[in-house]
Each structure stands twice: as structure tokens, then as C-alpha cells.
Amino acid sequence: MNWEENLESAARSLGARLERPAPPVRRRLRTLPIAGGLAAVAVAALLAAWPRPRPDPVAPIAAEYAEAFRLEALLDQSSWDPEARRAFTEAMSRIDRAIEASHEALRRDPANPVHAELCHLAYDAKARLIRSYRR
Amino acid sequence: MGTAEPEQLHDRIVECAPLVRRVVRGILGFGHDAEDAEQESFAQILASLGRFDGRGSVEGWVRCIAARTAIRLRRRRRWARWFVQDEPAAPDPDPGPDAERIARLLRALERLSVQERAVFVMKYQEGRSFAEVAEAVGCAEATARSYAFRASRKLRRILGGAL
């Protein structure tokens, strides 16, 4: 009997068996794929919920004024009279406080264009102050 | 509805119960899916009674519906098979004279694709022509031949020629 005939004979025997009552079966959960699936879902959920570092909204604004602030280091305050030095220091400290406040506001609400504009204005005021004392 | 009267047709369909069981179990094995497919097949047969034109045999028509229903159910539940498994709960109470050979063949059939298995059932188990096999499986005759060839080759490899 060749393979094909053998297969046909076995298939006919199978057919006859399949008509008779089935052996009792029970349904079982496959624990390994279920555990794997749950682990994959948990990892995916964790990755989705993981806080990603957001870009600092202040950095690009500060970068625009970096060149102006480089000049601050070049100011020779020792040659100034005390009154001018005091006025400069006072004005600079007020502007720095305004810059700090604008940073805080912008970091709290980066999408708010008003905060970005205030930050620009504060930096711009500092740059103008430095330029005015450089002359 | 062709030559058969509704009552006669109904009786002949009832007589086809073993055939339906044989085909769906051949494609799905012993288990809950086969039981579901058997019930679905009869629901499908009753729903399509009006479409039976009486040109072919009732058995051929019923066999075709059973095969298609089993294939559809296997496809529908392909993901569920990753998570649930039917396993013997007790020794086979009616193993028959050829039990070991049949058990080996059933295990090997598990490793065929659903199309290959359906073609195997229709061709080797049911002894149908390739035209009938193609109609039941829903493919071209040449494709059915190809599935049959692949099924035979795979089974030979799995069983090592010992059947």
C-alpha cells in the first residue's frame, strides 16, 4: 500500500470515528500566552503613561538674547561713578526678577502666547539696559 | 425547491447529522469549536433551505455548508486558540479498533492550515472530487489540488511515512 492509499485508508477510519460520540474534552486556559499578553499590555500602558521630558519653553527665547548678554561681562563697572553703578545694579535686579517671573509663568503654561511675549519683553529690556550702559 | 418535497428534504437533512459531525470534527477536531460549528451548520442549512435548487444531492449541499461553516469558525476564533485549548478530560470511551492510528493522524492534522485540513477532509476522508472540494472550500480547483498535495506532503513529513 503506497502513501496515498495509506492516507486515504486512515482518513476513512478517522471519518468513521468522528461520527461516533466524542471523547470528553475540557477547555483550558493557556496561562503562558495569557501572561505574555497581559505583560505586553502592561508594558505598553506603562510606556504610554511614562512622563516624557518636555522641551524647556524658555531656552529658545534665552538663546535669542545670548549675544546681548555676552556684552554684560564686558562692561567695565569699575570705571563708573557709584551712582551709575547703583542705578545699573538696581535696574538689572528688577529686570532679572521680571525674567524669573516670566520663566515660571511660561514653564507653567508653555502654550500661552502672552507668557512667551512677556518673557521676550523682559529679555529685551535687559538687552537694552546693557546696550545703554555700554555706550 | 427542485424535486424534493419540504418534508422529505427535512428528513434527509436530519439524516445528514452524522455527515455534518464528521466534516466539522475533521476540520476542527474533537472539542467545543466542533460542537459550535455543528450547530451553526444546521442553523445555516435551515436558513438556506429556500436556496437549495435540488440539482445536486442534499448530502453534497449539506457537506459544503458544514465545511464552509467550520472554516469560517476556525478563522473567526484563530486568536482565541492562543489563549484557550481543548484537552481530553478522560480516556476515549469508544476508541475503536484503529485508535492509535487515528490519534496520530488527528495530532498531525492540527499542524495543517485550515484550508489544507479542510481539503484533506473533503478529499481523503469524504472521497469527493476536486470540483466538489473546491466548491466546499471556496477556492479554484487547481488551488484545491495544490492544498491536497501540500497536506499530503506535510502529513508524510510529520508522520514520517508511518501511518
PDB file of C-alpha atoms in Angstrom:
ATOM      1  CA  MET A   1       0.000   0.000   0.000  1.00  0.00           C
ATOM      2  CA  ASN A   2       1.560   3.319  -1.044  1.00  0.00           C
ATOM      3  CA  TRP A   3       1.432   6.537   0.994  1.00  0.00           C
ATOM      4  CA  GLU A   4      -1.651   7.978  -0.714  1.00  0.00           C
ATOM      5  CA  GLU A   5      -3.634   4.770  -0.292  1.00  0.00           C
ATOM      6  CA  ASN A   6      -2.470   4.542   3.284  1.00  0.00           C
ATOM      7  CA  LEU A   7      -3.571   8.123   3.899  1.00  0.00           C
ATOM      8  CA  GLU A   8      -6.991   7.502   2.341  1.00  0.00           C
ATOM      9  CA  SER A   9      -7.494   4.407   4.462  1.00  0.00           C
ATOM     10  CA  ALA A  10      -6.500   6.279   7.643  1.00  0.00           C
ATOM     11  CA  ALA A  11      -8.761   9.202   6.692  1.00  0.00           C
ATOM     12  CA  ARG A  12     -11.727   6.838   6.202  1.00  0.00           C
ATOM     13  CA  SER A  13     -11.055   5.284   9.613  1.00  0.00           C
ATOM     14  CA  LEU A  14     -10.906   8.774  11.062  1.00  0.00           C
ATOM     15  CA  GLY A  15     -14.211   9.658   9.373  1.00  0.00           C
ATOM     16  CA  ALA A  16     -15.869   6.594  10.902  1.00  0.00           C
ATOM     17  CA  ARG A  17     -14.512   7.503  14.343  1.00  0.00           C
ATOM     18  CA  LEU A  18     -15.632  11.132  14.050  1.00  0.00           C
ATOM     19  CA  GLU A  19     -19.256  10.068  13.617  1.00  0.00           C
ATOM     20  CA  ARG A  20     -19.249   8.277  16.964  1.00  0.00           C
ATOM     21  CA  PRO A  21     -19.562  10.098  20.323  1.00  0.00           C
ATOM     22  CA  ALA A  22     -16.618  12.378  21.018  1.00  0.00           C
ATOM     23  CA  PRO A  23     -14.262  11.737  23.909  1.00  0.00           C
ATOM     24  CA  PRO A  24     -14.890  14.173  26.782  1.00  0.00           C
ATOM     25  CA  VAL A  25     -12.859  17.364  26.440  1.00  0.00           C
ATOM     26  CA  ARG A  26     -12.429  20.308  28.741  1.00  0.00           C
ATOM     27  CA  ARG A  27     -11.463  23.823  27.853  1.00  0.00           C
ATOM     28  CA  ARG A  28      -8.286  25.029  29.496  1.00  0.00           C
ATOM     29  CA  LEU A  29      -6.787  28.500  29.572  1.00  0.00           C
ATOM     30  CA  ARG A  30      -3.245  28.647  28.237  1.00  0.00           C
ATOM     31  CA  THR A  31      -1.531  30.516  31.025  1.00  0.00           C
ATOM     32  CA  LEU A  32       1.724  31.346  29.247  1.00  0.00           C
ATOM     33  CA  PRO A  33       0.264  33.300  26.284  1.00  0.00           C
ATOM     34  CA  ILE A  34      -2.234  34.992  28.631  1.00  0.00           C
ATOM     35  CA  ALA A  35       0.567  36.054  30.985  1.00  0.00           C
ATOM     36  CA  GLY A  36       2.611  37.203  27.994  1.00  0.00           C
ATOM     37  CA  GLY A  37      -0.328  39.158  26.592  1.00  0.00           C
ATOM     38  CA  LEU A  38      -1.039  40.812  29.936  1.00  0.00           C
ATOM     39  CA  ALA A  39       2.638  41.682  30.356  1.00  0.00           C
ATOM     40  CA  ALA A  40       2.725  43.209  26.867  1.00  0.00           C
ATOM     41  CA  VAL A  41      -0.390  45.274  27.611  1.00  0.00           C
ATOM     42  CA  ALA A  42       1.088  46.408  30.948  1.00  0.00           C
ATOM     43  CA  VAL A  43       4.368  47.429  29.310  1.00  0.00           C
ATOM     44  CA  ALA A  44       2.524  49.290  26.547  1.00  0.00           C
ATOM     45  CA  ALA A  45       0.344  51.111  29.114  1.00  0.00           C
ATOM     46  CA  LEU A  46       3.408  51.989  31.186  1.00  0.00           C
ATOM     47  CA  LEU A  47       5.244  53.343  28.162  1.00  0.00           C
ATOM     48  CA  ALA A  48       2.195  55.366  27.112  1.00  0.00           C
ATOM     49  CA  ALA A  49       1.814  56.847  30.600  1.00  0.00           C
ATOM     50  CA  TRP A  50       5.547  57.390  31.217  1.00  0.00           C
ATOM     51  CA  PRO A  51       6.205  61.146  31.576  1.00  0.00           C
ATOM     52  CA  ARG A  52       8.451  62.300  28.748  1.00  0.00           C
ATOM     53  CA  PRO A  53      10.795  65.252  29.352  1.00  0.00           C
ATOM     54  CA  ARG A  54       9.223  68.262  27.690  1.00  0.00           C
ATOM     55  CA  PRO A  55      11.462  70.772  25.943  1.00  0.00           C
ATOM     56  CA  ASP A  56      12.111  73.887  28.060  1.00  0.00           C
ATOM     57  CA  PRO A  57       9.991  76.693  26.510  1.00  0.00           C
ATOM     58  CA  VAL A  58      12.376  79.297  27.925  1.00  0.00           C
ATOM     59  CA  ALA A  59      15.552  78.015  26.262  1.00  0.00           C
ATOM     60  CA  PRO A  60      14.863  79.194  22.670  1.00  0.00           C
ATOM     61  CA  ILE A  61      13.908  82.694  23.896  1.00  0.00           C
ATOM     62  CA  ALA A  62      17.020  82.990  26.083  1.00  0.00           C
ATOM     63  CA  ALA A  63      19.158  81.828  23.149  1.00  0.00           C
ATOM     64  CA  GLU A  64      17.937  84.759  21.051  1.00  0.00           C
ATOM     65  CA  TYR A  65      19.422  87.216  23.594  1.00  0.00           C
ATOM     66  CA  ALA A  66      22.612  85.343  24.400  1.00  0.00           C
ATOM     67  CA  GLU A  67      24.758  87.656  22.279  1.00  0.00           C
ATOM     68  CA  ALA A  68      23.428  90.784  24.036  1.00  0.00           C
ATOM     69  CA  PHE A  69      24.084  89.282  27.455  1.00  0.00           C
ATOM     70  CA  ARG A  70      27.647  88.362  26.476  1.00  0.00           C
ATOM     71  CA  LEU A  71      28.264  92.104  26.401  1.00  0.00           C
ATOM     72  CA  GLU A  72      27.280  92.371  30.060  1.00  0.00           C
ATOM     73  CA  ALA A  73      30.513  90.607  31.023  1.00  0.00           C
ATOM     74  CA  LEU A  74      32.476  93.160  29.050  1.00  0.00           C
ATOM     75  CA  LEU A  75      31.059  96.152  30.919  1.00  0.00           C
ATOM     76  CA  ASP A  76      33.793  97.778  32.999  1.00  0.00           C
ATOM     77  CA  GLN A  77      31.792  98.818  36.044  1.00  0.00           C
ATOM     78  CA  SER A  78      34.927  99.868  37.947  1.00  0.00           C
ATOM     79  CA  SER A  79      35.184 102.979  35.786  1.00  0.00           C
ATOM     80  CA  TRP A  80      31.595 104.016  36.545  1.00  0.00           C
ATOM     81  CA  ASP A  81      30.700 106.501  39.240  1.00  0.00           C
ATOM     82  CA  PRO A  82      28.953 104.948  42.260  1.00  0.00           C
ATOM     83  CA  GLU A  83      25.588 106.475  41.400  1.00  0.00           C
ATOM     84  CA  ALA A  84      25.604 104.967  37.905  1.00  0.00           C
ATOM     85  CA  ARG A  85      26.727 101.585  39.291  1.00  0.00           C
ATOM     86  CA  ARG A  86      23.938 101.635  41.892  1.00  0.00           C
ATOM     87  CA  ALA A  87      21.313 102.611  39.299  1.00  0.00           C
ATOM     88  CA  PHE A  88      22.520  99.864  36.919  1.00  0.00           C
ATOM     89  CA  THR A  89      22.510  97.195  39.618  1.00  0.00           C
ATOM     90  CA  GLU A  90      19.028  98.174  40.759  1.00  0.00           C
ATOM     91  CA  ALA A  91      17.599  98.224  37.248  1.00  0.00           C
ATOM     92  CA  MET A  92      19.298  94.906  36.390  1.00  0.00           C
ATOM     93  CA  SER A  93      17.932  93.227  39.520  1.00  0.00           C
ATOM     94  CA  ARG A  94      14.382  94.413  38.741  1.00  0.00           C
ATOM     95  CA  ILE A  95      14.663  93.070  35.190  1.00  0.00           C
ATOM     96  CA  ASP A  96      16.117  89.740  36.401  1.00  0.00           C
ATOM     97  CA  ARG A  97      13.165  89.333  38.754  1.00  0.00           C
ATOM     98  CA  ALA A  98      10.807  90.026  35.835  1.00  0.00           C
ATOM     99  CA  ILE A  99      12.691  87.477  33.727  1.00  0.00           C
ATOM    100  CA  GLU A 100      12.402  84.870  36.532  1.00  0.00           C
ATOM    101  CA  ALA A 101       8.667  85.532  36.853  1.00  0.00           C
ATOM    102  CA  SER A 102       8.169  85.193  33.097  1.00  0.00           C
ATOM    103  CA  HIS A 103      10.142  81.885  33.130  1.00  0.00           C
ATOM    104  CA  GLU A 104       7.903  80.485  35.826  1.00  0.00           C
ATOM    105  CA  ALA A 105       4.748  81.547  34.010  1.00  0.00           C
ATOM    106  CA  LEU A 106       5.941  80.165  30.685  1.00  0.00           C
ATOM    107  CA  ARG A 107       7.014  76.828  32.154  1.00  0.00           C
ATOM    108  CA  ARG A 108       3.636  76.511  33.868  1.00  0.00           C
ATOM    109  CA  ASP A 109       1.721  77.229  30.668  1.00  0.00           C
ATOM    110  CA  PRO A 110       4.052  76.828  27.661  1.00  0.00           C
ATOM    111  CA  ALA A 111       1.230  77.136  25.112  1.00  0.00           C
ATOM    112  CA  ASN A 112       0.199  80.596  26.315  1.00  0.00           C
ATOM    113  CA  PRO A 113       1.494  83.221  23.823  1.00  0.00           C
ATOM    114  CA  VAL A 114       1.110  86.034  26.399  1.00  0.00           C
ATOM    115  CA  HIS A 115       3.694  84.404  28.693  1.00  0.00           C
ATOM    116  CA  ALA A 116       6.112  83.998  25.766  1.00  0.00           C
ATOM    117  CA  GLU A 117       5.646  87.629  24.818  1.00  0.00           C
ATOM    118  CA  LEU A 118       6.273  88.809  28.413  1.00  0.00           C
ATOM    119  CA  CYS A 119       9.436  86.700  28.506  1.00  0.00           C
ATOM    120  CA  HIS A 120      10.601  88.330  25.265  1.00  0.00           C
ATOM    121  CA  LEU A 121       9.852  91.808  26.670  1.00  0.00           C
ATOM    122  CA  ALA A 122      11.820  91.104  29.870  1.00  0.00           C
ATOM    123  CA  TYR A 123      14.838  89.847  27.927  1.00  0.00           C
ATOM    124  CA  ASP A 124      14.569  92.738  25.526  1.00  0.00           C
ATOM    125  CA  ALA A 125      14.577  95.214  28.453  1.00  0.00           C
ATOM    126  CA  LYS A 126      17.738  93.600  29.817  1.00  0.00           C
ATOM    127  CA  ALA A 127      19.455  93.746  26.444  1.00  0.00           C
ATOM    128  CA  ARG A 128      18.537  97.431  26.037  1.00  0.00           C
ATOM    129  CA  LEU A 129      19.820  98.237  29.541  1.00  0.00           C
ATOM    130  CA  ILE A 130      23.173  96.562  28.813  1.00  0.00           C
ATOM    131  CA  ARG A 131      23.476  98.364  25.482  1.00  0.00           C
ATOM    132  CA  SER A 132      22.660 101.747  27.070  1.00  0.00           C
ATOM    133  CA  TYR A 133      25.441 101.339  29.681  1.00  0.00           C
ATOM    134  CA  ARG A 134      27.916 100.153  27.104  1.00  0.00           C
ATOM    135  CA  ARG A 135      27.877 103.441  25.268  1.00  0.00           C
TER     136      ARG A 135
ATOM    137  CA  MET B   1     -37.381  23.619  -4.383  1.00  0.00           C
ATOM    138  CA  GLY B   2     -36.481  21.073  -7.067  1.00  0.00           C
ATOM    139  CA  THR B   3     -37.941  17.600  -6.909  1.00  0.00           C
ATOM    140  CA  ALA B   4     -37.851  17.105  -3.135  1.00  0.00           C
ATOM    141  CA  GLU B   5     -40.892  17.982  -1.044  1.00  0.00           C
ATOM    142  CA  PRO B   6     -40.139  20.115   2.039  1.00  0.00           C
ATOM    143  CA  GLU B   7     -40.918  17.241   4.429  1.00  0.00           C
ATOM    144  CA  GLN B   8     -38.709  14.824   2.530  1.00  0.00           C
ATOM    145  CA  LEU B   9     -35.951  17.388   2.380  1.00  0.00           C
ATOM    146  CA  HIS B  10     -36.246  17.983   6.103  1.00  0.00           C
ATOM    147  CA  ASP B  11     -35.947  14.254   6.804  1.00  0.00           C
ATOM    148  CA  ARG B  12     -32.913  13.937   4.575  1.00  0.00           C
ATOM    149  CA  ILE B  13     -31.249  16.865   6.309  1.00  0.00           C
ATOM    150  CA  VAL B  14     -31.836  15.246   9.682  1.00  0.00           C
ATOM    151  CA  GLU B  15     -30.255  12.071   8.304  1.00  0.00           C
ATOM    152  CA  CYS B  16     -27.202  14.145   7.404  1.00  0.00           C
ATOM    153  CA  ALA B  17     -26.365  14.805  11.075  1.00  0.00           C
ATOM    154  CA  PRO B  18     -23.521  12.241  11.172  1.00  0.00           C
ATOM    155  CA  LEU B  19     -22.115  13.679   7.943  1.00  0.00           C
ATOM    156  CA  VAL B  20     -22.095  17.219   9.364  1.00  0.00           C
ATOM    157  CA  ARG B  21     -20.477  15.976  12.578  1.00  0.00           C
ATOM    158  CA  ARG B  22     -17.828  14.091  10.589  1.00  0.00           C
ATOM    159  CA  VAL B  23     -16.924  17.080   8.434  1.00  0.00           C
ATOM    160  CA  VAL B  24     -16.762  19.714  11.165  1.00  0.00           C
ATOM    161  CA  ARG B  25     -14.851  17.419  13.522  1.00  0.00           C
ATOM    162  CA  GLY B  26     -12.495  16.540  10.696  1.00  0.00           C
ATOM    163  CA  ILE B  27     -11.709  20.223  10.209  1.00  0.00           C
ATOM    164  CA  LEU B  28     -11.823  21.334  13.861  1.00  0.00           C
ATOM    165  CA  GLY B  29     -11.096  18.157  15.826  1.00  0.00           C
ATOM    166  CA  PHE B  30     -12.974  16.993  18.897  1.00  0.00           C
ATOM    167  CA  GLY B  31     -13.864  19.947  21.083  1.00  0.00           C
ATOM    168  CA  HIS B  32     -16.161  22.841  21.747  1.00  0.00           C
ATOM    169  CA  ASP B  33     -15.468  24.556  18.419  1.00  0.00           C
ATOM    170  CA  ALA B  34     -16.695  21.483  16.541  1.00  0.00           C
ATOM    171  CA  GLU B  35     -19.893  21.394  18.603  1.00  0.00           C
ATOM    172  CA  ASP B  36     -20.478  25.079  17.887  1.00  0.00           C
ATOM    173  CA  ALA B  37     -19.767  24.554  14.179  1.00  0.00           C
ATOM    174  CA  GLU B  38     -22.212  21.648  14.065  1.00  0.00           C
ATOM    175  CA  GLN B  39     -24.980  23.791  15.475  1.00  0.00           C
ATOM    176  CA  GLU B  40     -24.082  26.720  13.268  1.00  0.00           C
ATOM    177  CA  SER B  41     -24.101  24.436  10.233  1.00  0.00           C
ATOM    178  CA  PHE B  42     -27.663  23.322  10.909  1.00  0.00           C
ATOM    179  CA  ALA B  43     -28.752  26.895  11.514  1.00  0.00           C
ATOM    180  CA  GLN B  44     -27.134  27.815   8.202  1.00  0.00           C
ATOM    181  CA  ILE B  45     -28.753  24.860   6.416  1.00  0.00           C
ATOM    182  CA  LEU B  46     -32.204  25.794   7.697  1.00  0.00           C
ATOM    183  CA  ALA B  47     -31.674  29.426   6.782  1.00  0.00           C
ATOM    184  CA  SER B  48     -30.659  28.488   3.232  1.00  0.00           C
ATOM    185  CA  LEU B  49     -33.346  25.881   2.562  1.00  0.00           C
ATOM    186  CA  GLY B  50     -35.023  28.217   0.110  1.00  0.00           C
ATOM    187  CA  ARG B  51     -31.837  28.447  -1.936  1.00  0.00           C
ATOM    188  CA  PHE B  52     -31.413  24.689  -2.423  1.00  0.00           C
ATOM    189  CA  ASP B  53     -32.365  24.114  -6.065  1.00  0.00           C
ATOM    190  CA  GLY B  54     -32.387  20.313  -5.949  1.00  0.00           C
ATOM    191  CA  ARG B  55     -29.928  19.984  -8.821  1.00  0.00           C
ATOM    192  CA  GLY B  56     -27.181  18.425  -6.697  1.00  0.00           C
ATOM    193  CA  SER B  57     -27.516  15.928  -3.875  1.00  0.00           C
ATOM    194  CA  VAL B  58     -28.736  17.032  -0.461  1.00  0.00           C
ATOM    195  CA  GLU B  59     -25.654  15.407   1.076  1.00  0.00           C
ATOM    196  CA  GLY B  60     -23.295  17.386  -1.174  1.00  0.00           C
ATOM    197  CA  TRP B  61     -25.065  20.640  -0.336  1.00  0.00           C
ATOM    198  CA  VAL B  62     -25.031  19.884   3.401  1.00  0.00           C
ATOM    199  CA  ARG B  63     -21.382  18.806   3.303  1.00  0.00           C
ATOM    200  CA  CYS B  64     -20.458  22.039   1.553  1.00  0.00           C
ATOM    201  CA  ILE B  65     -22.234  24.180   4.170  1.00  0.00           C
ATOM    202  CA  ALA B  66     -20.658  22.217   7.034  1.00  0.00           C
ATOM    203  CA  ALA B  67     -17.139  22.627   5.606  1.00  0.00           C
ATOM    204  CA  ARG B  68     -17.596  26.332   4.997  1.00  0.00           C
ATOM    205  CA  THR B  69     -19.064  26.883   8.450  1.00  0.00           C
ATOM    206  CA  ALA B  70     -16.138  25.048  10.100  1.00  0.00           C
ATOM    207  CA  ILE B  71     -13.575  27.031   8.103  1.00  0.00           C
ATOM    208  CA  ARG B  72     -15.314  30.306   8.956  1.00  0.00           C
ATOM    209  CA  LEU B  73     -15.474  29.427  12.648  1.00  0.00           C
ATOM    210  CA  ARG B  74     -11.802  28.449  12.733  1.00  0.00           C
ATOM    211  CA  ARG B  75     -10.852  31.779  11.121  1.00  0.00           C
ATOM    212  CA  ARG B  76     -13.109  33.734  13.449  1.00  0.00           C
ATOM    213  CA  ARG B  77     -11.607  32.112  16.523  1.00  0.00           C
ATOM    214  CA  ARG B  78      -7.982  31.984  15.407  1.00  0.00           C
ATOM    215  CA  TRP B  79      -6.904  34.401  18.155  1.00  0.00           C
ATOM    216  CA  ALA B  80      -8.856  32.563  20.823  1.00  0.00           C
ATOM    217  CA  ARG B  81      -6.737  29.455  20.146  1.00  0.00           C
ATOM    218  CA  TRP B  82      -3.753  31.316  21.551  1.00  0.00           C
ATOM    219  CA  PHE B  83      -5.479  31.584  24.891  1.00  0.00           C
ATOM    220  CA  VAL B  84      -7.748  28.550  25.247  1.00  0.00           C
ATOM    221  CA  GLN B  85      -7.163  24.924  24.445  1.00  0.00           C
ATOM    222  CA  ASP B  86      -9.408  21.868  24.417  1.00  0.00           C
ATOM    223  CA  GLU B  87      -7.779  18.873  26.006  1.00  0.00           C
ATOM    224  CA  PRO B  88      -9.027  15.340  26.735  1.00  0.00           C
ATOM    225  CA  ALA B  89     -10.806  15.243  30.081  1.00  0.00           C
ATOM    226  CA  ALA B  90     -10.961  11.439  30.230  1.00  0.00           C
ATOM    227  CA  PRO B  91      -9.857   8.463  28.158  1.00  0.00           C
ATOM    228  CA  ASP B  92     -11.789   7.949  24.917  1.00  0.00           C
ATOM    229  CA  PRO B  93     -14.747   5.705  25.885  1.00  0.00           C
ATOM    230  CA  ASP B  94     -15.137   4.480  22.310  1.00  0.00           C
ATOM    231  CA  PRO B  95     -11.639   4.326  20.790  1.00  0.00           C
ATOM    232  CA  GLY B  96     -12.455   1.736  18.120  1.00  0.00           C
ATOM    233  CA  PRO B  97     -10.070  -0.737  16.566  1.00  0.00           C
ATOM    234  CA  ASP B  98      -7.805   1.810  14.871  1.00  0.00           C
ATOM    235  CA  ALA B  99      -7.457   4.177  17.838  1.00  0.00           C
ATOM    236  CA  GLU B 100      -3.722   4.738  17.838  1.00  0.00           C
ATOM    237  CA  ARG B 101      -3.514   5.411  14.124  1.00  0.00           C
ATOM    238  CA  ILE B 102      -6.445   7.848  14.317  1.00  0.00           C
ATOM    239  CA  ALA B 103      -4.966   9.674  17.311  1.00  0.00           C
ATOM    240  CA  ARG B 104      -1.664  10.066  15.425  1.00  0.00           C
ATOM    241  CA  LEU B 105      -3.450  11.386  12.368  1.00  0.00           C
ATOM    242  CA  LEU B 106      -5.549  13.828  14.436  1.00  0.00           C
ATOM    243  CA  ARG B 107      -2.415  15.223  16.101  1.00  0.00           C
ATOM    244  CA  ALA B 108      -0.749  15.637  12.711  1.00  0.00           C
ATOM    245  CA  LEU B 109      -3.847  17.358  11.276  1.00  0.00           C
ATOM    246  CA  GLU B 110      -3.548  20.000  13.999  1.00  0.00           C
ATOM    247  CA  ARG B 111      -0.417  21.233  12.256  1.00  0.00           C
ATOM    248  CA  LEU B 112      -2.061  21.867   8.879  1.00  0.00           C
ATOM    249  CA  SER B 113      -3.565  25.186   7.878  1.00  0.00           C
ATOM    250  CA  VAL B 114      -7.358  25.329   7.942  1.00  0.00           C
ATOM    251  CA  GLN B 115      -7.555  25.199   4.132  1.00  0.00           C
ATOM    252  CA  GLU B 116      -5.202  22.233   3.917  1.00  0.00           C
ATOM    253  CA  ARG B 117      -7.137  20.428   6.612  1.00  0.00           C
ATOM    254  CA  ALA B 118     -10.494  21.167   5.001  1.00  0.00           C
ATOM    255  CA  VAL B 119      -9.230  19.903   1.645  1.00  0.00           C
ATOM    256  CA  PHE B 120      -7.807  16.797   3.333  1.00  0.00           C
ATOM    257  CA  VAL B 121     -11.180  16.110   4.969  1.00  0.00           C
ATOM    258  CA  MET B 122     -13.159  16.639   1.791  1.00  0.00           C
ATOM    259  CA  LYS B 123     -10.778  14.718  -0.460  1.00  0.00           C
ATOM    260  CA  TYR B 124      -9.361  11.874   1.628  1.00  0.00           C
ATOM    261  CA  GLN B 125     -11.965  11.450   4.354  1.00  0.00           C
ATOM    262  CA  GLU B 126     -15.075  12.194   2.322  1.00  0.00           C
ATOM    263  CA  GLY B 127     -13.714  10.969  -1.030  1.00  0.00           C
ATOM    264  CA  ARG B 128     -15.086  13.906  -3.010  1.00  0.00           C
ATOM    265  CA  SER B 129     -13.893  15.082  -6.432  1.00  0.00           C
ATOM    266  CA  PHE B 130     -11.629  18.121  -6.648  1.00  0.00           C
ATOM    267  CA  ALA B 131     -14.506  20.111  -8.169  1.00  0.00           C
ATOM    268  CA  GLU B 132     -16.625  19.432  -5.071  1.00  0.00           C
ATOM    269  CA  VAL B 133     -13.675  20.066  -2.761  1.00  0.00           C
ATOM    270  CA  ALA B 134     -13.046  23.426  -4.436  1.00  0.00           C
ATOM    271  CA  GLU B 135     -16.698  24.425  -4.097  1.00  0.00           C
ATOM    272  CA  ALA B 136     -16.810  23.494  -0.410  1.00  0.00           C
ATOM    273  CA  VAL B 137     -13.562  25.217   0.488  1.00  0.00           C
ATOM    274  CA  GLY B 138     -14.340  28.232  -1.689  1.00  0.00           C
ATOM    275  CA  CYS B 139     -11.315  28.150  -3.991  1.00  0.00           C
ATOM    276  CA  ALA B 140     -10.361  27.209  -7.549  1.00  0.00           C
ATOM    277  CA  GLU B 141      -9.988  23.533  -8.447  1.00  0.00           C
ATOM    278  CA  ALA B 142      -6.263  23.978  -9.108  1.00  0.00           C
ATOM    279  CA  THR B 143      -5.852  25.586  -5.691  1.00  0.00           C
ATOM    280  CA  ALA B 144      -7.683  22.681  -4.071  1.00  0.00           C
ATOM    281  CA  ARG B 145      -5.270  20.268  -5.799  1.00  0.00           C
ATOM    282  CA  SER B 146      -2.372  22.297  -4.514  1.00  0.00           C
ATOM    283  CA  TYR B 147      -3.747  22.269  -0.948  1.00  0.00           C
ATOM    284  CA  ALA B 148      -4.263  18.494  -1.166  1.00  0.00           C
ATOM    285  CA  PHE B 149      -0.691  17.985  -2.372  1.00  0.00           C
ATOM    286  CA  ARG B 150       0.684  20.180   0.402  1.00  0.00           C
ATOM    287  CA  ALA B 151      -1.464  18.495   3.047  1.00  0.00           C
ATOM    288  CA  SER B 152      -0.297  15.043   1.957  1.00  0.00           C
ATOM    289  CA  ARG B 153       3.354  16.127   1.873  1.00  0.00           C
ATOM    290  CA  LYS B 154       3.142  17.787   5.298  1.00  0.00           C
ATOM    291  CA  LEU B 155       1.422  14.772   6.845  1.00  0.00           C
ATOM    292  CA  ARG B 156       4.034  12.466   5.361  1.00  0.00           C
ATOM    293  CA  ARG B 157       6.781  14.629   6.864  1.00  0.00           C
ATOM    294  CA  ILE B 158       5.053  14.884  10.266  1.00  0.00           C
ATOM    295  CA  LEU B 159       4.164  11.225  10.488  1.00  0.00           C
ATOM    296  CA  GLY B 160       7.433  10.084   8.941  1.00  0.00           C
ATOM    297  CA  GLY B 161       5.584   7.941   6.427  1.00  0.00           C
ATOM    298  CA  ALA B 162       4.319   5.723   9.280  1.00  0.00           C
ATOM    299  CA  LEU B 163       0.554   5.735   9.355  1.00  0.00           C
TER     300      LEU B 163
END
